[in-house]
Amino acid sequence: MTLVVTFTGRTPLGTAGTGLPHQIWSYSVQPGFGSELRLGQRVALALPADADVRDPRLFPGVPALEGMFLEPDGGLSRVHAGRVITTPGPQTLAVVAPPAQQARELFLVTRSGSAPWTVTPFATAPGEDAANTQTLPAPAPVPRVPHGRPVTDFGGTLPYASELFGVYQPLPGWLGYSAGSRLAVAAGGARPSRELFTGEAARALDAAGLAGLAGLLGSAGLPGLAAPPGLAALAATSGPDGGPAPLALPQPPTEGILSPVGLVDLFREYFFEFDTFLGAPVGHLWLSPGGTVEVVETATRRTLVERTAEQSEESVSRAEENLTDQTDVADAVKEDNANETSLGVTANAGASYVGIVHGDVSTSYSTKNTTNKSSEVTHKHSRTQSTKVSSEIHRNFKTTFKTVTETTDTSSRRYVVQNTTDRLVNYELRRKMRKVGVQVQHIGTQMSWQVFVGDPGRGLGLGELLHVVEAPDLTSLKKPVPPEPLGLTQTTYTDIYPVQQHPDSRNGPHLSEDWTLQQGFDRLWHGHSDEYLVAHFDYTPVAPGPGYTLSTKVEKPVRLKEAKAGNGSGTKFLADYEVVDHRSGQFRVNCKLVNFANSNYVSLTFLVYWDPPAENPAQDAYERELAEYRKEVAKLQRTAYTRAVRERVELVSKVRRRPAEELRKEERQSVFANLISQLDLFHGSSPHLGSELIRQMFDVDRMLYFVAPDFWRPGAASTAGERSRGRVPVAPYEWDRIDSDPLAGATVPSHYSHTAANNPPEAAHPVNLRKPEWRINYPLTENAQTAPMGSSLGWLIQADGDERRNEFLNSAWVKAVLPIRPGHEVAALGWLMGAHVEGEAALGKPYTWQTGDPDAYRGKTIGEVLELRARELQEKNTDVANTLRSERVFETGFDPLDGGFRPAEPYQVFDQWVEVLPTDQVVAVEVEYDPRTGQQR
């Protein structure tokens, strides 16, 4: 008769203080006739490993769990929950698991002594057929949550930091004067008058000059418009009737460049502190019974930009490098926004929004469409940015653990771990991790004025490095010493010969016996046919240097010097030593006789003989040093000015950068001054009145300006020649120069440039040169910092400026964006339409209604829709209820967002994710391993 296994039910765990919702699951194993279950035998149910089954030893004092065990199988797909049979008759198997129940396939396994587990057929009811697997009620699979509780548990958590962010989108359709006039000049025509951009003809693009601009844009749907002289060839081609051809409708991206208005959607990024959890192990400790270990933890924070004496590890000053100084994702995001060169910037350090991403042109003017589009741009940018900076923070922590017996380092963290039990205890050292939640909320939209300002850096002065050229000073150099010739080298190598059971062994080894090589077999034994040990092991000592190999000149390159048992006493050890690989130094110990003296290993000390490499590496280093020595000798023979230039290159590269806030303020002042001069509102008189007029309607303190790396200083294309000079060439120094300028020859305003020739690609040999390729290069030294961005492009580099300042100095123009003050949207829009500012060109064109636009936009012109949009924004931006909605998170805290992302509605949280960050704290966690499988229990 077969075994019968039945599920008898679940009962409460009944252990106070556990805090677990687990229950005791009970199963009855009824033996049949024939004594299928024997005393001393182990019987267990093989449960799926994805069930959250707890070790019964964690719950002492629970009667139902007495005598129960839990261990994983070798394949890790099952866990065995069972007991040792101590009394005859039916057996009860109990496991601790959550109450969630599911019908699952189970095995019944038995085991006697050291034999492997055996699957035993069983039935689920008397009289039914037995099978190796049966379906019974069992704990349901539990998804693992390795990083703590779900985010829904942290509702109401207040943010510990926040960061303002935004997306700027130009609104196409309006042909502004400031950009349109530039287009006309760029096409070879004269700058049109401002009057051409006003009136009904301009609103409908019926003016001849505006038709030509429309033709340059590829506009269409405007038949019968003639282009003015100079633009006709570019404006249109002849149509079938000989007249001007129909013009194409303006393409949105191009119109966005010429439009004077756009929208800035503002977002706020919130950072919430969630729970902490233990990450992956970073170290391991084991303590014998009664043992004590002192652990010294040293936490080191690594910065990528390292300023050493050699300066050999200096990196380019980019945002990613500076981020490793931060230990929090919120601080890192703030710094990344401040240093990201592709973002628009404002110099207002008070309530400024630091990062403004330039989005695509929005062909829809509606709140829903523009907000949704900008929210997608914000999601992509902020998610990528957050991932990048958290990744940098991950690499920012490094912990080194040292196990010592005594320490005098009082500045380090010292832990004393003592094992007071009678068993070996293992500890995993696991890093404590933080879980930080991030949410993004739309907090408002501002209409803005977009205008291009040419040559913005022309009025900014450069810092000049003062450096006096000293008289020539020749010094002697130390000549490299030739290396000693290499010869046969002897090293000492110590390793252990472990106790490792042979696969044929059935019992544990007697370690007090003499073990000898069994004749005819590759194994050790001591006369018993059921105890065997592995006879040979391979070892690879460390070579004394690169290229060393085990000696072929010495008869025995590996010799045993000393053998000691694990307890330190001398012992027997006899073996042959076989060279496996001369190059790697690997050799094999074929043991013939060993006595482990009741220890788990024998410590072996060898004398190893090595042949030197055919080529001495030190000789190569010596030859390199000798070549460098000769090069230095040649340098010392140069003029003092050559040495001075070398020193200047290094000094200029090491000039400390000015604070970014000050540089941005200067640039903003330059842009605004250029804008006032460009508008010329009062015809050259009283520019301060023009400034005050603009400040009434526009938030100048929040003015943005975009200086992208692809904005370069245009000019006539020419190929550099032998007489070409860069922006700051290395000029010859005149020792006896007398000049009215007291600092003549003693200042360096920027990084030097130097004209040099390179062979053309087709030159196979210098003799075959056709025409050298001349370039304007920049000098470097081995001790100088990395050359700044733009050096290869011939940029003017400000020595104490950052990458943004250098882009600003060398840009042909910047795009300035002035946000309209809340409540002044309608007045500012009317002012921009005036003849003295942007005009009304194309505002009379029909607005193309799109899905998602309000019905009120149907049948309206571009100008009418802009006015409706301005009134809508003016009403929303002056409504205090909207202001309170944008600040609600600071009052109500974290509100979990379903799905993690949704297209943003005005003033709503629309994006959410979680970042995992390491801390500098490490926790010791006790673990236990199965000595047979090596798996953690």
PDB file of C-alpha atoms in Angstrom, residues 557-776:
ATOM      1  CA  PRO A 557      62.119  24.398 -10.713  1.00  0.00           C
ATOM      2  CA  VAL A 558      59.630  23.659  -7.902  1.00  0.00           C
ATOM      3  CA  ARG A 559      60.923  22.311  -4.578  1.00  0.00           C
ATOM      4  CA  LEU A 560      59.192  21.790  -1.270  1.00  0.00           C
ATOM      5  CA  LYS A 561      60.719  23.851   1.491  1.00  0.00           C
ATOM      6  CA  GLU A 562      58.369  23.154   4.383  1.00  0.00           C
ATOM      7  CA  ALA A 563      55.086  21.348   5.149  1.00  0.00           C
ATOM      8  CA  LYS A 564      52.979  22.071   8.226  1.00  0.00           C
ATOM      9  CA  ALA A 565      49.567  20.869   9.291  1.00  0.00           C
ATOM     10  CA  GLY A 566      46.733  23.353   9.671  1.00  0.00           C
ATOM     11  CA  ASN A 567      47.330  23.452  13.412  1.00  0.00           C
ATOM     12  CA  GLY A 568      50.951  24.554  12.900  1.00  0.00           C
ATOM     13  CA  SER A 569      52.647  21.282  13.717  1.00  0.00           C
ATOM     14  CA  GLY A 570      55.012  19.491  11.400  1.00  0.00           C
ATOM     15  CA  THR A 571      53.572  16.655   9.394  1.00  0.00           C
ATOM     16  CA  LYS A 572      54.281  14.097   6.709  1.00  0.00           C
ATOM     17  CA  PHE A 573      54.097  15.141   3.097  1.00  0.00           C
ATOM     18  CA  LEU A 574      55.635  13.457   0.068  1.00  0.00           C
ATOM     19  CA  ALA A 575      54.801  14.362  -3.516  1.00  0.00           C
ATOM     20  CA  ASP A 576      56.028  14.769  -7.087  1.00  0.00           C
ATOM     21  CA  TYR A 577      55.923  18.213  -8.695  1.00  0.00           C
ATOM     22  CA  GLU A 578      54.953  18.430 -12.331  1.00  0.00           C
ATOM     23  CA  VAL A 579      55.231  21.625 -14.403  1.00  0.00           C
ATOM     24  CA  VAL A 580      51.926  22.222 -16.209  1.00  0.00           C
ATOM     25  CA  ASP A 581      52.715  25.506 -17.977  1.00  0.00           C
ATOM     26  CA  HIS A 582      56.120  27.213 -17.943  1.00  0.00           C
ATOM     27  CA  ARG A 583      54.711  30.554 -19.178  1.00  0.00           C
ATOM     28  CA  SER A 584      52.033  30.980 -16.534  1.00  0.00           C
ATOM     29  CA  GLY A 585      54.067  29.240 -13.815  1.00  0.00           C
ATOM     30  CA  GLN A 586      51.389  26.630 -13.166  1.00  0.00           C
ATOM     31  CA  PHE A 587      52.563  23.364 -11.592  1.00  0.00           C
ATOM     32  CA  ARG A 588      50.858  20.292 -10.182  1.00  0.00           C
ATOM     33  CA  VAL A 589      51.426  18.618  -6.828  1.00  0.00           C
ATOM     34  CA  ASN A 590      50.934  14.829  -7.126  1.00  0.00           C
ATOM     35  CA  CYS A 591      50.742  13.693  -3.503  1.00  0.00           C
ATOM     36  CA  LYS A 592      52.052  10.270  -2.505  1.00  0.00           C
ATOM     37  CA  LEU A 593      51.871  10.533   1.282  1.00  0.00           C
ATOM     38  CA  VAL A 594      50.242  13.042   3.618  1.00  0.00           C
ATOM     39  CA  ASN A 595      49.059  13.229   7.212  1.00  0.00           C
ATOM     40  CA  PHE A 596      46.716  16.113   7.978  1.00  0.00           C
ATOM     41  CA  ALA A 597      47.184  15.790  11.752  1.00  0.00           C
ATOM     42  CA  ASN A 598      43.462  16.274  12.393  1.00  0.00           C
ATOM     43  CA  SER A 599      43.352  19.551  10.406  1.00  0.00           C
ATOM     44  CA  ASN A 600      41.605  20.454   7.168  1.00  0.00           C
ATOM     45  CA  TYR A 601      44.729  21.264   5.187  1.00  0.00           C
ATOM     46  CA  VAL A 602      48.503  21.145   5.025  1.00  0.00           C
ATOM     47  CA  SER A 603      50.383  24.421   4.495  1.00  0.00           C
ATOM     48  CA  LEU A 604      53.101  24.023   1.846  1.00  0.00           C
ATOM     49  CA  THR A 605      56.002  26.403   1.231  1.00  0.00           C
ATOM     50  CA  PHE A 606      57.834  25.997  -2.089  1.00  0.00           C
ATOM     51  CA  LEU A 607      61.012  27.348  -3.586  1.00  0.00           C
ATOM     52  CA  VAL A 608      60.234  28.352  -7.165  1.00  0.00           C
ATOM     53  CA  TYR A 609      62.941  29.090  -9.763  1.00  0.00           C
ATOM     54  CA  TRP A 610      62.224  31.429 -12.668  1.00  0.00           C
ATOM     55  CA  ASP A 611      63.969  32.153 -15.953  1.00  0.00           C
ATOM     56  CA  PRO A 612      64.078  35.859 -16.864  1.00  0.00           C
ATOM     57  CA  PRO A 613      62.312  37.186 -19.982  1.00  0.00           C
ATOM     58  CA  ALA A 614      64.235  37.298 -23.237  1.00  0.00           C
ATOM     59  CA  GLU A 615      63.887  41.071 -23.259  1.00  0.00           C
ATOM     60  CA  ASN A 616      64.385  43.089 -20.128  1.00  0.00           C
ATOM     61  CA  PRO A 617      61.338  45.360 -19.553  1.00  0.00           C
ATOM     62  CA  ALA A 618      63.559  47.652 -17.558  1.00  0.00           C
ATOM     63  CA  GLN A 619      65.730  48.040 -20.652  1.00  0.00           C
ATOM     64  CA  ASP A 620      62.750  49.373 -22.597  1.00  0.00           C
ATOM     65  CA  ALA A 621      61.953  51.775 -19.768  1.00  0.00           C
ATOM     66  CA  TYR A 622      65.595  52.778 -19.673  1.00  0.00           C
ATOM     67  CA  GLU A 623      65.625  53.480 -23.396  1.00  0.00           C
ATOM     68  CA  ARG A 624      62.438  55.536 -23.061  1.00  0.00           C
ATOM     69  CA  GLU A 625      63.933  57.492 -20.179  1.00  0.00           C
ATOM     70  CA  LEU A 626      67.112  57.955 -22.168  1.00  0.00           C
ATOM     71  CA  ALA A 627      65.161  59.317 -25.143  1.00  0.00           C
ATOM     72  CA  GLU A 628      63.232  61.629 -22.817  1.00  0.00           C
ATOM     73  CA  TYR A 629      66.530  62.711 -21.283  1.00  0.00           C
ATOM     74  CA  ARG A 630      67.921  63.631 -24.678  1.00  0.00           C
ATOM     75  CA  LYS A 631      64.696  65.450 -25.525  1.00  0.00           C
ATOM     76  CA  GLU A 632      64.923  67.435 -22.286  1.00  0.00           C
ATOM     77  CA  VAL A 633      68.520  68.296 -23.054  1.00  0.00           C
ATOM     78  CA  ALA A 634      67.361  69.687 -26.402  1.00  0.00           C
ATOM     79  CA  LYS A 635      64.609  71.672 -24.700  1.00  0.00           C
ATOM     80  CA  LEU A 636      67.046  73.221 -22.241  1.00  0.00           C
ATOM     81  CA  GLN A 637      69.014  74.505 -25.206  1.00  0.00           C
ATOM     82  CA  ARG A 638      66.080  76.505 -26.471  1.00  0.00           C
ATOM     83  CA  THR A 639      65.595  80.150 -25.701  1.00  0.00           C
ATOM     84  CA  ALA A 640      64.159  81.391 -22.452  1.00  0.00           C
ATOM     85  CA  TYR A 641      61.053  82.513 -24.281  1.00  0.00           C
ATOM     86  CA  THR A 642      60.336  78.959 -25.393  1.00  0.00           C
ATOM     87  CA  ARG A 643      60.442  77.924 -21.764  1.00  0.00           C
ATOM     88  CA  ALA A 644      58.256  80.862 -20.856  1.00  0.00           C
ATOM     89  CA  VAL A 645      55.645  79.890 -23.465  1.00  0.00           C
ATOM     90  CA  ARG A 646      55.641  76.365 -22.101  1.00  0.00           C
ATOM     91  CA  GLU A 647      55.107  77.690 -18.600  1.00  0.00           C
ATOM     92  CA  ARG A 648      52.394  80.050 -19.802  1.00  0.00           C
ATOM     93  CA  VAL A 649      50.494  77.224 -21.477  1.00  0.00           C
ATOM     94  CA  GLU A 650      50.485  75.358 -18.182  1.00  0.00           C
ATOM     95  CA  LEU A 651      49.602  78.399 -16.093  1.00  0.00           C
ATOM     96  CA  VAL A 652      46.737  79.463 -18.344  1.00  0.00           C
ATOM     97  CA  SER A 653      45.290  75.952 -18.278  1.00  0.00           C
ATOM     98  CA  LYS A 654      45.366  75.985 -14.462  1.00  0.00           C
ATOM     99  CA  VAL A 655      43.720  79.353 -13.945  1.00  0.00           C
ATOM    100  CA  ARG A 656      40.871  78.972 -11.473  1.00  0.00           C
ATOM    101  CA  ARG A 657      37.471  79.370 -13.069  1.00  0.00           C
ATOM    102  CA  ARG A 658      35.197  82.208 -12.002  1.00  0.00           C
ATOM    103  CA  PRO A 659      31.866  81.331 -10.362  1.00  0.00           C
ATOM    104  CA  ALA A 660      29.301  80.352 -12.945  1.00  0.00           C
ATOM    105  CA  GLU A 661      26.698  82.668 -11.398  1.00  0.00           C
ATOM    106  CA  GLU A 662      28.862  85.730 -12.033  1.00  0.00           C
ATOM    107  CA  LEU A 663      29.609  84.705 -15.615  1.00  0.00           C
ATOM    108  CA  ARG A 664      25.891  84.201 -16.327  1.00  0.00           C
ATOM    109  CA  LYS A 665      25.025  87.610 -14.863  1.00  0.00           C
ATOM    110  CA  GLU A 666      27.571  89.292 -17.121  1.00  0.00           C
ATOM    111  CA  GLU A 667      26.251  87.449 -20.152  1.00  0.00           C
ATOM    112  CA  ARG A 668      22.671  88.366 -19.312  1.00  0.00           C
ATOM    113  CA  GLN A 669      23.670  92.023 -18.987  1.00  0.00           C
ATOM    114  CA  SER A 670      25.437  91.854 -22.345  1.00  0.00           C
ATOM    115  CA  VAL A 671      22.421  90.233 -24.029  1.00  0.00           C
ATOM    116  CA  PHE A 672      20.019  92.756 -22.560  1.00  0.00           C
ATOM    117  CA  ALA A 673      22.221  95.718 -23.468  1.00  0.00           C
ATOM    118  CA  ASN A 674      22.490  94.416 -27.033  1.00  0.00           C
ATOM    119  CA  LEU A 675      18.719  93.956 -27.139  1.00  0.00           C
ATOM    120  CA  ILE A 676      18.065  97.531 -26.008  1.00  0.00           C
ATOM    121  CA  SER A 677      20.505  98.826 -28.615  1.00  0.00           C
ATOM    122  CA  GLN A 678      18.963  96.620 -31.302  1.00  0.00           C
ATOM    123  CA  LEU A 679      15.392  97.794 -30.599  1.00  0.00           C
ATOM    124  CA  ASP A 680      16.343 101.495 -30.441  1.00  0.00           C
ATOM    125  CA  LEU A 681      12.922 102.350 -29.038  1.00  0.00           C
ATOM    126  CA  PHE A 682      13.686 106.054 -28.586  1.00  0.00           C
ATOM    127  CA  HIS A 683      15.927 106.521 -31.628  1.00  0.00           C
ATOM    128  CA  GLY A 684      19.256 106.611 -29.851  1.00  0.00           C
ATOM    129  CA  SER A 685      18.225 108.698 -26.863  1.00  0.00           C
ATOM    130  CA  SER A 686      17.333 107.606 -23.339  1.00  0.00           C
ATOM    131  CA  PRO A 687      18.060 103.858 -23.600  1.00  0.00           C
ATOM    132  CA  HIS A 688      17.255 103.543 -19.909  1.00  0.00           C
ATOM    133  CA  LEU A 689      13.634 104.440 -20.691  1.00  0.00           C
ATOM    134  CA  GLY A 690      13.510 101.584 -23.193  1.00  0.00           C
ATOM    135  CA  SER A 691      14.894  99.273 -20.515  1.00  0.00           C
ATOM    136  CA  GLU A 692      12.226 100.328 -18.006  1.00  0.00           C
ATOM    137  CA  LEU A 693       9.491  99.933 -20.620  1.00  0.00           C
ATOM    138  CA  ILE A 694      10.551  96.345 -21.293  1.00  0.00           C
ATOM    139  CA  ARG A 695      10.862  95.555 -17.580  1.00  0.00           C
ATOM    140  CA  GLN A 696       7.265  96.612 -16.981  1.00  0.00           C
ATOM    141  CA  MET A 697       5.933  93.790 -19.154  1.00  0.00           C
ATOM    142  CA  PHE A 698       8.765  91.233 -19.237  1.00  0.00           C
ATOM    143  CA  ASP A 699      10.532  89.464 -16.391  1.00  0.00           C
ATOM    144  CA  VAL A 700      14.046  90.483 -17.398  1.00  0.00           C
ATOM    145  CA  ASP A 701      15.540  88.890 -14.267  1.00  0.00           C
ATOM    146  CA  ARG A 702      14.316  85.555 -15.638  1.00  0.00           C
ATOM    147  CA  MET A 703      15.479  86.173 -19.177  1.00  0.00           C
ATOM    148  CA  LEU A 704      16.744  83.012 -20.838  1.00  0.00           C
ATOM    149  CA  TYR A 705      19.299  82.762 -23.591  1.00  0.00           C
ATOM    150  CA  PHE A 706      20.201  79.685 -25.580  1.00  0.00           C
ATOM    151  CA  VAL A 707      23.793  79.333 -26.704  1.00  0.00           C
ATOM    152  CA  ALA A 708      24.144  75.917 -28.296  1.00  0.00           C
ATOM    153  CA  PRO A 709      27.480  74.400 -29.422  1.00  0.00           C
ATOM    154  CA  ASP A 710      26.366  74.571 -33.050  1.00  0.00           C
ATOM    155  CA  PHE A 711      26.159  78.369 -32.907  1.00  0.00           C
ATOM    156  CA  TRP A 712      29.496  79.400 -34.406  1.00  0.00           C
ATOM    157  CA  ARG A 713      30.978  82.661 -35.556  1.00  0.00           C
ATOM    158  CA  PRO A 714      30.460  82.590 -39.355  1.00  0.00           C
ATOM    159  CA  GLY A 715      32.912  84.075 -41.797  1.00  0.00           C
ATOM    160  CA  ALA A 716      34.412  83.646 -45.250  1.00  0.00           C
ATOM    161  CA  ALA A 717      35.517  80.046 -45.723  1.00  0.00           C
ATOM    162  CA  SER A 718      39.246  79.880 -46.256  1.00  0.00           C
ATOM    163  CA  THR A 719      42.009  77.327 -45.959  1.00  0.00           C
ATOM    164  CA  ALA A 720      44.728  78.008 -43.408  1.00  0.00           C
ATOM    165  CA  GLY A 721      48.137  78.731 -44.865  1.00  0.00           C
ATOM    166  CA  GLU A 722      51.684  79.239 -43.734  1.00  0.00           C
ATOM    167  CA  ARG A 723      50.951  82.858 -42.830  1.00  0.00           C
ATOM    168  CA  SER A 724      47.678  82.151 -41.067  1.00  0.00           C
ATOM    169  CA  ARG A 725      47.385  83.162 -37.454  1.00  0.00           C
ATOM    170  CA  GLY A 726      44.966  82.106 -34.745  1.00  0.00           C
ATOM    171  CA  ARG A 727      43.086  84.298 -32.313  1.00  0.00           C
ATOM    172  CA  VAL A 728      46.047  84.540 -29.886  1.00  0.00           C
ATOM    173  CA  PRO A 729      49.227  83.455 -31.728  1.00  0.00           C
ATOM    174  CA  VAL A 730      52.575  82.912 -30.017  1.00  0.00           C
ATOM    175  CA  ALA A 731      54.369  86.148 -30.868  1.00  0.00           C
ATOM    176  CA  PRO A 732      58.180  86.485 -30.724  1.00  0.00           C
ATOM    177  CA  TYR A 733      59.382  88.095 -27.545  1.00  0.00           C
ATOM    178  CA  GLU A 734      61.490  91.254 -27.791  1.00  0.00           C
ATOM    179  CA  TRP A 735      63.939  91.355 -24.925  1.00  0.00           C
ATOM    180  CA  ASP A 736      64.891  95.025 -25.325  1.00  0.00           C
ATOM    181  CA  ARG A 737      61.387  96.252 -26.106  1.00  0.00           C
ATOM    182  CA  ILE A 738      60.496  99.691 -24.790  1.00  0.00           C
ATOM    183  CA  ASP A 739      56.753 100.383 -24.958  1.00  0.00           C
ATOM    184  CA  SER A 740      54.387 102.930 -23.456  1.00  0.00           C
ATOM    185  CA  ASP A 741      52.264 100.004 -22.274  1.00  0.00           C
ATOM    186  CA  PRO A 742      53.751  98.931 -18.941  1.00  0.00           C
ATOM    187  CA  LEU A 743      52.390  95.384 -19.368  1.00  0.00           C
ATOM    188  CA  ALA A 744      53.471  94.882 -22.979  1.00  0.00           C
ATOM    189  CA  GLY A 745      54.671  91.318 -23.478  1.00  0.00           C
ATOM    190  CA  ALA A 746      53.827  90.353 -19.886  1.00  0.00           C
ATOM    191  CA  THR A 747      50.157  89.355 -20.331  1.00  0.00           C
ATOM    192  CA  VAL A 748      48.453  86.287 -21.776  1.00  0.00           C
ATOM    193  CA  PRO A 749      44.750  86.914 -22.562  1.00  0.00           C
ATOM    194  CA  SER A 750      43.857  83.392 -23.679  1.00  0.00           C
ATOM    195  CA  HIS A 751      45.140  79.979 -24.716  1.00  0.00           C
ATOM    196  CA  TYR A 752      47.832  80.235 -27.387  1.00  0.00           C
ATOM    197  CA  SER A 753      47.373  79.154 -30.987  1.00  0.00           C
ATOM    198  CA  HIS A 754      50.160  77.923 -33.273  1.00  0.00           C
ATOM    199  CA  THR A 755      50.176  77.464 -37.030  1.00  0.00           C
ATOM    200  CA  ALA A 756      51.695  74.176 -38.183  1.00  0.00           C
ATOM    201  CA  ALA A 757      51.711  71.942 -41.271  1.00  0.00           C
ATOM    202  CA  ASN A 758      50.697  68.300 -41.581  1.00  0.00           C
ATOM    203  CA  ASN A 759      51.274  65.887 -44.433  1.00  0.00           C
ATOM    204  CA  PRO A 760      48.294  65.426 -46.742  1.00  0.00           C
ATOM    205  CA  PRO A 761      46.626  61.978 -46.724  1.00  0.00           C
ATOM    206  CA  GLU A 762      48.085  61.077 -50.125  1.00  0.00           C
ATOM    207  CA  ALA A 763      51.673  61.693 -48.994  1.00  0.00           C
ATOM    208  CA  ALA A 764      53.332  58.270 -48.714  1.00  0.00           C
ATOM    209  CA  HIS A 765      56.682  59.814 -47.782  1.00  0.00           C
ATOM    210  CA  PRO A 766      57.716  63.358 -46.841  1.00  0.00           C
ATOM    211  CA  VAL A 767      59.671  63.549 -50.099  1.00  0.00           C
ATOM    212  CA  ASN A 768      56.438  63.097 -52.034  1.00  0.00           C
ATOM    213  CA  LEU A 769      54.639  66.018 -50.443  1.00  0.00           C
ATOM    214  CA  ARG A 770      52.366  67.817 -52.863  1.00  0.00           C
ATOM    215  CA  LYS A 771      50.958  70.508 -50.627  1.00  0.00           C
ATOM    216  CA  PRO A 772      51.185  70.545 -46.815  1.00  0.00           C
ATOM    217  CA  GLU A 773      47.973  70.841 -44.842  1.00  0.00           C
ATOM    218  CA  TRP A 774      48.225  73.891 -42.617  1.00  0.00           C
ATOM    219  CA  ARG A 775      46.233  74.053 -39.405  1.00  0.00           C
ATOM    220  CA  ILE A 776      45.893  76.484 -36.549  1.00  0.00           C
TER     221      ILE A 776
END
